[in-house]
mmCIF file of C-alpha atoms and ligand atoms in Angstrom:
data_model
loop_
_atom_site.group_PDB
_atom_site.id
_atom_site.type_symbol
_atom_site.label_atom_id
_atom_site.label_comp_id
_atom_site.label_asym_id
_atom_site.label_seq_id
_atom_site.Cartn_x
_atom_site.Cartn_y
_atom_site.Cartn_z
ATOM 1 C CA UNK A 1 -177.875 -207.023 -47.796
ATOM 2 C CA UNK A 2 -180.581 -208.409 -45.451
ATOM 3 C CA UNK A 3 -180.407 -206.743 -42.110
ATOM 4 C CA UNK A 4 -181.722 -210.117 -40.907
ATOM 5 C CA UNK A 5 -178.716 -211.949 -42.401
ATOM 6 C CA UNK A 6 -176.070 -209.572 -41.224
ATOM 7 C CA UNK A 7 -177.790 -209.704 -37.601
ATOM 8 C CA UNK A 8 -178.037 -213.911 -37.822
ATOM 9 C CA UNK A 9 -173.862 -213.649 -38.974
ATOM 10 C CA UNK A 10 -173.626 -211.339 -36.067
ATOM 11 C CA UNK A 11 -174.923 -213.546 -33.438
ATOM 12 C CA UNK A 12 -172.698 -216.467 -34.902
ATOM 13 C CA UNK A 13 -169.319 -214.227 -34.518
ATOM 14 C CA UNK A 14 -170.285 -213.794 -31.080
ATOM 15 C CA UNK A 15 -171.254 -217.432 -30.072
ATOM 16 C CA UNK A 16 -167.817 -218.000 -31.389
ATOM 17 C CA UNK A 17 -166.102 -215.282 -29.710
ATOM 18 C CA UNK A 18 -168.030 -217.069 -26.269
ATOM 19 C CA UNK A 19 -166.279 -220.440 -27.375
ATOM 20 C CA UNK A 20 -162.907 -218.656 -27.772
ATOM 21 C CA UNK A 21 -163.259 -217.126 -24.430
ATOM 22 C CA UNK A 22 -164.152 -221.016 -22.719
ATOM 23 C CA UNK A 23 -161.483 -222.752 -24.370
ATOM 24 C CA UNK A 24 -158.445 -220.367 -24.969
ATOM 25 C CA UNK A 25 -158.461 -220.347 -20.937
ATOM 26 C CA UNK A 26 -156.649 -216.665 -20.622
ATOM 27 C CA UNK A 27 -154.614 -217.433 -23.346
ATOM 28 C CA UNK A 28 -154.850 -216.072 -26.998
ATOM 29 C CA UNK A 29 -155.478 -218.211 -30.510
ATOM 30 C CA UNK A 30 -152.781 -219.412 -32.797
ATOM 31 C CA UNK A 31 -152.664 -217.796 -35.625
ATOM 32 C CA UNK A 32 -154.234 -220.500 -38.404
ATOM 33 C CA UNK A 33 -156.514 -223.273 -36.537
ATOM 34 C CA UNK A 34 -155.981 -226.961 -37.468
ATOM 35 C CA UNK A 35 -158.863 -228.348 -38.910
ATOM 36 C CA UNK A 36 -161.178 -225.439 -37.934
ATOM 37 C CA UNK A 37 -159.940 -225.101 -34.262
ATOM 38 C CA UNK A 38 -157.396 -223.046 -32.985
ATOM 39 C CA UNK A 39 -154.983 -223.763 -30.321
ATOM 40 C CA UNK A 40 -154.214 -221.432 -27.472
ATOM 41 C CA UNK A 41 -150.561 -219.181 -27.638
ATOM 42 C CA UNK A 42 -148.787 -216.981 -25.425
ATOM 43 C CA UNK A 43 -148.651 -213.157 -26.653
ATOM 44 C CA UNK A 44 -145.430 -213.964 -28.800
ATOM 45 C CA UNK A 45 -147.108 -213.938 -32.461
ATOM 46 C CA UNK A 46 -147.747 -210.632 -34.618
ATOM 47 C CA UNK A 47 -150.919 -212.230 -34.899
ATOM 48 C CA UNK A 48 -152.507 -211.557 -30.608
ATOM 49 C CA UNK A 49 -153.962 -208.157 -31.585
ATOM 50 C CA UNK A 50 -156.701 -209.332 -33.467
ATOM 51 C CA UNK A 51 -158.536 -211.757 -31.185
ATOM 52 C CA UNK A 52 -158.122 -208.713 -28.584
ATOM 53 C CA UNK A 53 -160.018 -206.496 -31.391
ATOM 54 C CA UNK A 54 -162.623 -209.590 -31.700
ATOM 55 C CA UNK A 55 -163.385 -208.514 -28.343
ATOM 56 C CA UNK A 56 -163.386 -205.296 -28.366
ATOM 57 C CA UNK A 57 -165.938 -205.339 -31.832
ATOM 58 C CA UNK A 58 -167.741 -207.734 -29.631
ATOM 59 C CA UNK A 59 -168.685 -205.109 -26.397
ATOM 60 C CA UNK A 60 -169.324 -202.702 -29.449
ATOM 61 C CA UNK A 61 -171.773 -205.170 -30.550
ATOM 62 C CA UNK A 62 -173.669 -206.283 -27.244
ATOM 63 C CA UNK A 63 -172.451 -203.558 -25.410
ATOM 64 C CA UNK A 64 -171.668 -206.395 -22.534
ATOM 65 C CA UNK A 65 -168.881 -205.821 -19.840
ATOM 66 C CA UNK A 66 -167.836 -209.452 -20.147
ATOM 67 C CA UNK A 67 -166.164 -208.572 -23.105
ATOM 68 C CA UNK A 68 -164.332 -205.577 -21.912
ATOM 69 C CA UNK A 69 -162.998 -206.921 -19.625
ATOM 70 C CA UNK A 70 -161.309 -209.984 -21.473
ATOM 71 C CA UNK A 71 -159.722 -207.108 -23.756
ATOM 72 C CA UNK A 72 -158.411 -205.397 -20.934
ATOM 73 C CA UNK A 73 -156.741 -208.137 -19.255
ATOM 74 C CA UNK A 74 -154.934 -208.590 -22.215
ATOM 75 C CA UNK A 75 -154.296 -204.827 -23.003
ATOM 76 C CA UNK A 76 -152.347 -204.834 -19.545
ATOM 77 C CA UNK A 77 -150.271 -207.914 -20.955
ATOM 78 C CA UNK A 78 -149.411 -206.032 -24.156
ATOM 79 C CA UNK A 79 -148.076 -203.337 -22.314
ATOM 80 C CA UNK A 80 -145.800 -205.718 -20.780
ATOM 81 C CA UNK A 81 -144.917 -207.391 -24.038
ATOM 82 C CA UNK A 82 -143.623 -204.111 -25.505
ATOM 83 C CA UNK A 83 -141.930 -203.308 -21.749
ATOM 84 C CA UNK A 84 -139.845 -206.412 -21.858
ATOM 85 C CA UNK A 85 -139.193 -206.659 -25.327
ATOM 86 C CA UNK A 86 -140.993 -209.768 -26.426
ATOM 87 C CA UNK A 87 -140.900 -211.147 -30.007
ATOM 88 C CA UNK A 88 -141.101 -207.304 -30.899
ATOM 89 C CA UNK A 89 -137.997 -207.678 -33.185
ATOM 90 C CA UNK A 90 -140.032 -206.678 -36.191
ATOM 91 C CA UNK A 91 -142.471 -204.209 -37.767
ATOM 92 C CA UNK A 92 -146.132 -205.869 -36.989
ATOM 93 C CA UNK A 93 -146.271 -203.050 -34.322
ATOM 94 C CA UNK A 94 -149.712 -201.917 -36.075
ATOM 95 C CA UNK A 95 -151.234 -205.433 -36.234
ATOM 96 C CA UNK A 96 -150.142 -205.674 -32.448
ATOM 97 C CA UNK A 97 -151.648 -202.638 -30.917
ATOM 98 C CA UNK A 98 -153.560 -200.835 -32.922
ATOM 99 C CA UNK A 99 -156.591 -203.626 -32.335
ATOM 100 C CA UNK A 100 -155.953 -204.226 -29.075
ATOM 101 C CA UNK A 101 -154.382 -200.965 -27.422
ATOM 102 C CA UNK A 102 -155.418 -198.438 -29.263
ATOM 103 C CA UNK A 103 -159.090 -199.752 -29.321
ATOM 104 C CA UNK A 104 -158.838 -199.404 -25.893
ATOM 105 C CA UNK A 105 -157.722 -195.880 -25.205
ATOM 106 C CA UNK A 106 -160.706 -195.387 -28.076
ATOM 107 C CA UNK A 107 -163.310 -197.655 -26.563
ATOM 108 C CA UNK A 108 -162.398 -196.848 -22.640
ATOM 109 C CA UNK A 109 -159.394 -193.907 -22.606
ATOM 110 C CA UNK A 110 -157.335 -196.559 -20.924
ATOM 111 C CA UNK A 111 -154.060 -194.818 -20.017
ATOM 112 C CA UNK A 112 -152.409 -198.455 -20.157
ATOM 113 C CA UNK A 113 -153.247 -198.917 -23.804
ATOM 114 C CA UNK A 114 -152.525 -195.468 -24.778
ATOM 115 C CA UNK A 115 -148.737 -196.062 -22.919
ATOM 116 C CA UNK A 116 -148.188 -199.314 -24.592
ATOM 117 C CA UNK A 117 -149.138 -198.614 -28.261
ATOM 118 C CA UNK A 118 -146.487 -195.333 -27.858
ATOM 119 C CA UNK A 119 -143.928 -197.491 -26.958
ATOM 120 C CA UNK A 120 -144.880 -199.871 -29.888
ATOM 121 C CA UNK A 121 -144.498 -196.675 -32.316
ATOM 122 C CA UNK A 122 -141.153 -195.776 -30.656
ATOM 123 C CA UNK A 123 -140.645 -199.115 -31.163
ATOM 124 C CA UNK A 124 -141.304 -199.619 -35.098
ATOM 125 C CA UNK A 125 -139.683 -196.088 -35.777
ATOM 126 C CA UNK A 126 -136.318 -197.592 -34.827
ATOM 127 C CA UNK A 127 -136.606 -199.750 -37.485
ATOM 128 C CA UNK A 128 -136.199 -196.805 -40.012
ATOM 129 C CA UNK A 129 -133.751 -197.215 -42.380
ATOM 130 C CA UNK A 130 -132.498 -193.776 -43.608
ATOM 131 C CA UNK A 131 -130.432 -195.404 -46.433
ATOM 132 C CA UNK A 132 -134.055 -196.429 -48.828
ATOM 133 C CA UNK A 133 -135.952 -194.462 -46.551
ATOM 134 C CA UNK A 134 -138.375 -197.746 -45.264
ATOM 135 C CA UNK A 135 -139.321 -199.491 -42.435
ATOM 136 C CA UNK A 136 -137.337 -202.574 -42.333
ATOM 137 C CA UNK A 137 -139.879 -205.755 -42.398
ATOM 138 C CA UNK A 138 -137.770 -208.781 -40.575
ATOM 139 C CA UNK A 139 -134.768 -209.985 -39.126
ATOM 140 C CA UNK A 140 -131.649 -207.897 -37.945
ATOM 141 C CA UNK A 141 -131.134 -203.943 -38.645
ATOM 142 C CA UNK A 142 -129.385 -203.591 -41.487
ATOM 143 C CA UNK A 143 -128.488 -206.576 -42.687
ATOM 144 C CA UNK A 144 -128.114 -206.929 -46.499
ATOM 145 C CA UNK A 145 -130.580 -210.249 -46.530
ATOM 146 C CA UNK A 146 -133.243 -208.764 -44.525
ATOM 147 C CA UNK A 147 -132.840 -205.053 -46.372
ATOM 148 C CA UNK A 148 -136.436 -204.916 -46.987
ATOM 149 C CA UNK A 149 -140.180 -203.412 -46.915
ATOM 150 C CA UNK A 150 -143.582 -205.574 -47.134
ATOM 151 C CA UNK A 151 -146.553 -204.253 -48.508
ATOM 152 C CA UNK A 152 -148.215 -205.272 -45.637
ATOM 153 C CA UNK A 153 -146.328 -202.516 -43.409
ATOM 154 C CA UNK A 154 -148.803 -200.164 -45.247
ATOM 155 C CA UNK A 155 -151.190 -201.666 -41.604
ATOM 156 C CA UNK A 156 -148.755 -201.133 -39.356
ATOM 157 C CA UNK A 157 -147.589 -197.325 -40.054
ATOM 158 C CA UNK A 158 -151.217 -195.759 -39.211
ATOM 159 C CA UNK A 159 -150.094 -196.641 -35.638
ATOM 160 C CA UNK A 160 -147.442 -193.872 -36.361
ATOM 161 C CA UNK A 161 -150.060 -191.169 -37.727
ATOM 162 C CA UNK A 162 -152.209 -192.174 -34.437
ATOM 163 C CA UNK A 163 -149.165 -191.324 -32.341
ATOM 164 C CA UNK A 164 -148.554 -188.107 -34.472
ATOM 165 C CA UNK A 165 -151.876 -187.216 -33.779
ATOM 166 C CA UNK A 166 -151.997 -187.859 -29.990
ATOM 167 C CA UNK A 167 -148.680 -186.950 -28.677
ATOM 168 C CA UNK A 168 -147.627 -183.884 -31.629
ATOM 169 C CA UNK A 169 -144.138 -185.774 -32.154
ATOM 170 C CA UNK A 170 -143.414 -184.646 -35.632
ATOM 171 C CA UNK A 171 -141.042 -187.721 -36.236
ATOM 172 C CA UNK A 172 -143.797 -190.281 -36.010
ATOM 173 C CA UNK A 173 -145.383 -188.632 -39.297
ATOM 174 C CA UNK A 174 -142.346 -188.120 -40.787
ATOM 175 C CA UNK A 175 -141.302 -191.745 -41.121
ATOM 176 C CA UNK A 176 -144.704 -192.778 -41.413
ATOM 177 C CA UNK A 177 -145.179 -190.496 -44.798
ATOM 178 C CA UNK A 178 -141.563 -191.534 -45.339
ATOM 179 C CA UNK A 179 -142.305 -194.940 -45.630
ATOM 180 C CA UNK A 180 -145.393 -194.808 -47.767
ATOM 181 C CA UNK A 181 -143.953 -192.513 -50.697
ATOM 182 C CA UNK A 182 -141.245 -195.428 -50.573
ATOM 183 C CA UNK A 183 -143.666 -198.209 -50.232
ATOM 184 C CA UNK A 184 -146.247 -196.743 -53.199
ATOM 185 C CA UNK A 185 -143.198 -196.250 -55.484
ATOM 186 C CA UNK A 186 -141.772 -199.730 -55.286
ATOM 187 C CA UNK A 187 -144.613 -201.929 -54.695
ATOM 188 C CA UNK A 188 -147.311 -200.950 -56.919
ATOM 189 C CA UNK A 189 -147.052 -202.466 -60.243
ATOM 190 C CA UNK A 190 -147.708 -200.181 -62.999
ATOM 191 C CA UNK A 191 -150.621 -202.606 -64.075
ATOM 192 C CA UNK A 192 -151.830 -201.938 -60.283
ATOM 193 C CA UNK A 193 -151.203 -205.814 -59.059
ATOM 194 C CA UNK A 194 -148.173 -205.820 -56.436
ATOM 195 C CA UNK A 195 -144.906 -207.065 -54.965
ATOM 196 C CA UNK A 196 -145.063 -208.205 -51.838
ATOM 197 C CA UNK A 197 -141.413 -207.440 -50.628
ATOM 198 C CA UNK A 198 -139.402 -205.350 -52.080
ATOM 199 C CA UNK A 199 -135.473 -205.392 -51.494
ATOM 200 C CA UNK A 200 -132.631 -202.075 -50.891
ATOM 201 C CA UNK A 201 -129.219 -201.738 -51.605
ATOM 202 C CA UNK A 202 -127.673 -201.171 -48.042
ATOM 203 C CA UNK A 203 -125.235 -199.350 -48.822
ATOM 204 C CA UNK A 204 -126.721 -196.514 -51.630
ATOM 205 C CA UNK A 205 -130.231 -197.300 -50.442
ATOM 206 C CA UNK A 206 -131.629 -197.415 -53.828
ATOM 207 C CA UNK A 207 -134.393 -199.815 -54.729
ATOM 208 C CA UNK A 208 -133.345 -203.495 -56.019
ATOM 209 C CA UNK A 209 -135.788 -205.297 -56.385
ATOM 210 C CA UNK A 210 -139.525 -207.269 -55.857
ATOM 211 C CA UNK A 211 -139.590 -210.598 -54.332
ATOM 212 C CA UNK A 212 -142.541 -212.423 -53.275
ATOM 213 C CA UNK A 213 -142.150 -214.540 -49.914
ATOM 214 C CA UNK A 214 -145.337 -216.052 -49.874
ATOM 215 C CA UNK A 215 -147.162 -215.798 -53.492
ATOM 216 C CA UNK A 216 -146.646 -218.000 -56.141
ATOM 217 C CA UNK A 217 -144.289 -216.338 -57.666
ATOM 218 C CA UNK A 218 -141.883 -212.859 -57.870
ATOM 219 C CA UNK A 219 -144.467 -211.973 -60.669
ATOM 220 C CA UNK A 220 -147.424 -212.955 -59.433
ATOM 221 C CA UNK A 221 -150.235 -211.624 -57.142
ATOM 222 C CA UNK A 222 -150.474 -213.067 -53.491
ATOM 223 C CA UNK A 223 -154.615 -211.937 -52.847
ATOM 224 C CA UNK A 224 -153.289 -210.630 -49.424
ATOM 225 C CA UNK A 225 -150.570 -208.574 -50.683
ATOM 226 C CA UNK A 226 -153.293 -207.191 -52.518
ATOM 227 C CA UNK A 227 -155.697 -206.732 -49.918
ATOM 228 C CA UNK A 228 -153.173 -205.127 -47.760
ATOM 229 C CA UNK A 229 -152.555 -203.030 -50.355
ATOM 230 C CA UNK A 230 -156.273 -201.766 -50.718
ATOM 231 C CA UNK A 231 -157.097 -201.749 -47.067
ATOM 232 C CA UNK A 232 -153.482 -199.682 -46.602
ATOM 233 C CA UNK A 233 -154.234 -197.029 -49.470
ATOM 234 C CA UNK A 234 -157.265 -196.391 -47.884
ATOM 235 C CA UNK A 235 -155.929 -195.504 -44.697
ATOM 236 C CA UNK A 236 -153.265 -193.374 -45.728
ATOM 237 C CA UNK A 237 -154.990 -191.562 -47.888
ATOM 238 C CA UNK A 238 -157.629 -190.661 -44.850
ATOM 239 C CA UNK A 239 -154.308 -189.003 -43.404
ATOM 240 C CA UNK A 240 -153.058 -187.777 -46.276
ATOM 241 C CA UNK A 241 -155.959 -186.625 -48.940
ATOM 242 C CA UNK A 242 -152.686 -187.159 -51.426
ATOM 243 C CA UNK A 243 -155.403 -187.283 -54.828
ATOM 244 C CA UNK A 244 -152.111 -189.710 -56.137
ATOM 245 C CA UNK A 245 -153.361 -192.271 -53.481
ATOM 246 C CA UNK A 246 -157.023 -192.310 -55.120
ATOM 247 C CA UNK A 247 -155.467 -193.384 -58.472
ATOM 248 C CA UNK A 248 -153.187 -196.132 -56.775
ATOM 249 C CA UNK A 249 -156.234 -197.177 -54.774
ATOM 250 C CA UNK A 250 -158.154 -197.458 -57.837
ATOM 251 C CA UNK A 251 -155.353 -199.167 -59.379
ATOM 252 C CA UNK A 252 -154.710 -202.205 -56.678
ATOM 253 C CA UNK A 253 -158.548 -202.303 -56.117
ATOM 254 C CA UNK A 254 -159.311 -202.686 -59.975
ATOM 255 C CA UNK A 255 -157.009 -205.654 -60.056
ATOM 256 C CA UNK A 256 -158.316 -207.223 -57.125
ATOM 257 C CA UNK A 257 -161.495 -207.251 -58.570
ATOM 258 C CA UNK A 258 -160.664 -208.531 -61.568
ATOM 259 C CA UNK A 259 -159.121 -211.311 -60.598
ATOM 260 C CA UNK A 260 -161.864 -212.390 -58.555
ATOM 261 C CA UNK A 261 -163.250 -216.006 -59.493
ATOM 262 C CA UNK A 262 -166.732 -216.641 -60.376
ATOM 263 C CA UNK A 263 -167.880 -217.440 -56.774
ATOM 264 C CA UNK A 264 -166.147 -214.378 -55.399
ATOM 265 C CA UNK A 265 -163.765 -215.764 -52.920
ATOM 266 C CA UNK A 266 -160.405 -215.071 -53.329
ATOM 267 C CA UNK A 267 -157.540 -217.845 -54.822
ATOM 268 C CA UNK A 268 -154.241 -217.531 -52.504
ATOM 269 C CA UNK A 269 -152.801 -215.970 -55.392
ATOM 270 C CA UNK A 270 -154.997 -213.816 -57.778
ATOM 271 C CA UNK A 271 -152.918 -215.485 -60.676
ATOM 272 C CA UNK A 272 -155.432 -217.920 -60.354
ATOM 273 C CA UNK A 273 -158.867 -217.523 -60.780
ATOM 274 C CA UNK A 274 -160.350 -221.304 -60.945
ATOM 275 C CA UNK A 275 -162.981 -221.523 -58.961
ATOM 276 C CA UNK A 276 -161.083 -224.898 -57.289
ATOM 277 C CA UNK A 277 -157.922 -223.272 -56.431
ATOM 278 C CA UNK A 278 -156.667 -223.533 -52.614
ATOM 279 C CA UNK A 279 -158.594 -219.813 -51.589
ATOM 280 C CA UNK A 280 -157.653 -217.277 -48.680
ATOM 281 C CA UNK A 281 -161.201 -216.090 -47.708
ATOM 282 C CA UNK A 282 -159.030 -213.420 -44.983
ATOM 283 C CA UNK A 283 -157.948 -211.623 -48.113
ATOM 284 C CA UNK A 284 -161.237 -210.598 -49.010
ATOM 285 C CA UNK A 285 -162.503 -210.174 -45.826
ATOM 286 C CA UNK A 286 -159.744 -207.457 -45.648
ATOM 287 C CA UNK A 287 -160.301 -205.997 -49.063
ATOM 288 C CA UNK A 288 -163.986 -205.410 -47.690
ATOM 289 C CA UNK A 289 -162.670 -203.545 -44.861
ATOM 290 C CA UNK A 290 -160.621 -201.441 -47.399
ATOM 291 C CA UNK A 291 -162.778 -200.459 -49.895
ATOM 292 C CA UNK A 292 -165.505 -199.346 -47.330
ATOM 293 C CA UNK A 293 -162.798 -197.553 -45.129
ATOM 294 C CA UNK A 294 -162.151 -195.633 -48.679
ATOM 295 C CA UNK A 295 -166.076 -195.122 -49.488
ATOM 296 C CA UNK A 296 -166.065 -192.370 -45.829
ATOM 297 C CA UNK A 297 -163.155 -190.315 -47.845
ATOM 298 C CA UNK A 298 -163.784 -190.487 -51.378
ATOM 299 C CA UNK A 299 -166.645 -191.185 -53.639
ATOM 300 C CA UNK A 300 -165.602 -194.717 -55.135
ATOM 301 C CA UNK A 301 -167.255 -196.325 -58.145
ATOM 302 C CA UNK A 302 -170.143 -198.029 -57.740
ATOM 303 C CA UNK A 303 -168.914 -201.582 -58.998
ATOM 304 C CA UNK A 304 -166.172 -201.513 -55.726
ATOM 305 C CA UNK A 305 -169.161 -201.208 -53.493
ATOM 306 C CA UNK A 306 -171.121 -203.546 -55.362
ATOM 307 C CA UNK A 307 -168.229 -205.965 -55.445
ATOM 308 C CA UNK A 308 -167.361 -205.627 -51.563
ATOM 309 C CA UNK A 309 -171.509 -206.583 -51.181
ATOM 310 C CA UNK A 310 -170.767 -209.635 -53.720
ATOM 311 C CA UNK A 311 -167.411 -210.864 -51.714
ATOM 312 C CA UNK A 312 -169.759 -209.934 -48.014
ATOM 313 C CA UNK A 313 -172.404 -212.246 -49.284
ATOM 314 C CA UNK A 314 -170.131 -215.183 -50.506
ATOM 315 C CA UNK A 315 -168.139 -214.916 -47.155
ATOM 316 C CA UNK A 316 -171.213 -215.174 -44.682
ATOM 317 C CA UNK A 317 -173.180 -218.091 -47.618
ATOM 318 C CA UNK A 318 -169.527 -220.093 -48.236
ATOM 319 C CA UNK A 319 -167.217 -219.573 -45.806
ATOM 320 C CA UNK A 320 -168.631 -219.720 -42.313
ATOM 321 C CA UNK A 321 -167.904 -222.758 -39.880
ATOM 322 C CA UNK A 322 -171.436 -223.924 -38.917
ATOM 323 C CA UNK A 323 -170.097 -226.931 -40.730
ATOM 324 C CA UNK A 324 -167.014 -227.842 -38.599
ATOM 325 C CA UNK A 325 -167.412 -229.656 -35.314
ATOM 326 C CA UNK A 326 -165.991 -228.081 -32.322
ATOM 327 C CA UNK A 327 -165.084 -225.346 -33.942
ATOM 328 C CA UNK A 328 -164.152 -221.792 -32.044
ATOM 329 C CA UNK A 329 -163.271 -220.112 -35.769
ATOM 330 C CA UNK A 330 -165.576 -218.049 -37.657
ATOM 331 C CA UNK A 331 -164.245 -218.197 -41.382
ATOM 332 C CA UNK A 332 -163.346 -221.152 -43.324
ATOM 333 C CA UNK A 333 -161.295 -221.065 -46.882
ATOM 334 C CA UNK A 334 -158.377 -218.850 -45.378
ATOM 335 C CA UNK A 335 -154.803 -219.339 -45.732
ATOM 336 C CA UNK A 336 -151.762 -218.414 -43.825
ATOM 337 C CA UNK A 337 -148.922 -219.461 -46.135
ATOM 338 C CA UNK A 338 -148.539 -221.666 -49.331
ATOM 339 C CA UNK A 339 -144.550 -221.553 -49.029
ATOM 340 C CA UNK A 340 -144.332 -223.088 -46.101
ATOM 341 C CA UNK A 341 -148.018 -224.508 -45.669
ATOM 342 C CA UNK A 342 -148.878 -223.399 -42.710
ATOM 343 C CA UNK A 343 -152.465 -222.839 -42.125
ATOM 344 C CA UNK A 344 -153.631 -223.815 -45.734
ATOM 345 C CA UNK A 345 -157.671 -223.183 -45.936
ATOM 346 C CA UNK A 346 -157.967 -223.334 -42.381
ATOM 347 C CA UNK A 347 -159.204 -220.410 -39.986
ATOM 348 C CA UNK A 348 -157.101 -217.064 -39.337
ATOM 349 C CA UNK A 349 -157.179 -215.021 -36.485
ATOM 350 C CA UNK A 350 -157.255 -211.886 -38.772
ATOM 351 C CA UNK A 351 -159.663 -213.295 -41.165
ATOM 352 C CA UNK A 352 -162.161 -213.796 -38.602
ATOM 353 C CA UNK A 353 -161.197 -210.416 -37.032
ATOM 354 C CA UNK A 354 -161.400 -208.311 -40.546
ATOM 355 C CA UNK A 355 -164.826 -210.213 -41.337
ATOM 356 C CA UNK A 356 -166.178 -209.157 -37.838
ATOM 357 C CA UNK A 357 -164.658 -205.347 -38.768
ATOM 358 C CA UNK A 358 -166.861 -205.641 -42.248
ATOM 359 C CA UNK A 359 -169.880 -206.434 -40.162
ATOM 360 C CA UNK A 360 -169.188 -203.497 -37.978
ATOM 361 C CA UNK A 361 -168.819 -201.452 -40.744
ATOM 362 C CA UNK A 362 -172.093 -202.471 -43.051
ATOM 363 C CA UNK A 363 -174.141 -201.900 -40.012
ATOM 364 C CA UNK A 364 -172.372 -198.768 -38.618
ATOM 365 C CA UNK A 365 -170.859 -197.099 -41.367
ATOM 366 C CA UNK A 366 -169.401 -194.136 -39.107
ATOM 367 C CA UNK A 367 -167.961 -196.419 -37.146
ATOM 368 C CA UNK A 368 -164.557 -194.963 -35.223
ATOM 369 C CA UNK A 369 -161.951 -197.694 -37.068
ATOM 370 C CA UNK A 370 -159.484 -198.995 -34.541
ATOM 371 C CA UNK A 371 -157.312 -198.333 -37.566
ATOM 372 C CA UNK A 372 -156.512 -194.633 -37.830
HETATM 373 N N1 LIG B 401 -148.031 -210.024 -42.578
HETATM 374 C C1 LIG B 401 -148.328 -211.365 -42.918
HETATM 375 C C2 LIG B 401 -149.134 -212.000 -43.585
HETATM 376 O O1 LIG B 401 -150.402 -211.333 -44.331
HETATM 377 O O2 LIG B 401 -149.338 -213.009 -43.878
#
């Protein structure tokens, strides 16, 4: 891809980060925009860490202290959140604490960031269920209606791998590996498509059934779940070097690639391949990052890299918010949830984050990721 195209796109992202800082007034963007504009929220959602991560990426792109300063008050705020147990009764500790606090620790040596991230890892460990050997995603622990894992958690367990490497405490790694083995065993169907969530029997711990929460149906292919699978398997392979994960990565990636519509921007659920279906551009951004991550650890087929390029070009050419007046978002045509019509064909903050991360990866292949 042309260097000037990347440079222009990075400049575009930085302008939007500046606009975010200006419009959010010491708050965080909501998970999804409304008409292309993020309203501001407190630090209470599973998505707050992406904004801090965008500030760290802006800091890495520009070297400007203003982004570091902005990110650092948020790192303190993330410590406050975990110390006071504010909206942390769920598994999304990796999404929250890797791009914010682990990034702060990696980039600046922040002890506040490290302390907050270790506390978040401890919180995640508390959700581990011995019966079934998985981290329970949502809801009251042990409750039959909530006794399930979700594919998204493949992006939360890297916090445990990181905590193990920092502290040497084996329990973090044991839980991460147990959850990984269980997830890979149940969420990936034989054809490489994926379940969004998978239930277990709370009495026996036996796998029970797959069910979607945000996809079209229990047998369809929720695009973002498939993308979490690609990126999660790449990170898991980086830690484990288990060759079985390469086979799973291939299966999951090939399903994603083969279900892309002609314009290379995924539909919100990949059983739809017509270009006119509502899209989820954020899934493409996640999948690109996953493919580029795997490229660091395994000599992957050129077809995967070619498709990552095609998706990246499509995002840059067709999904920037440049035609939305007053937008403080970056990537349009993302969809949070069709099941409750939340953030449909809007910007969402993880789409913006992973798009910036993809730009970082394309311009610096040896970038020290916040996720591993
Ligand atoms: N992890 C929640 C989502 O992808 O919507």
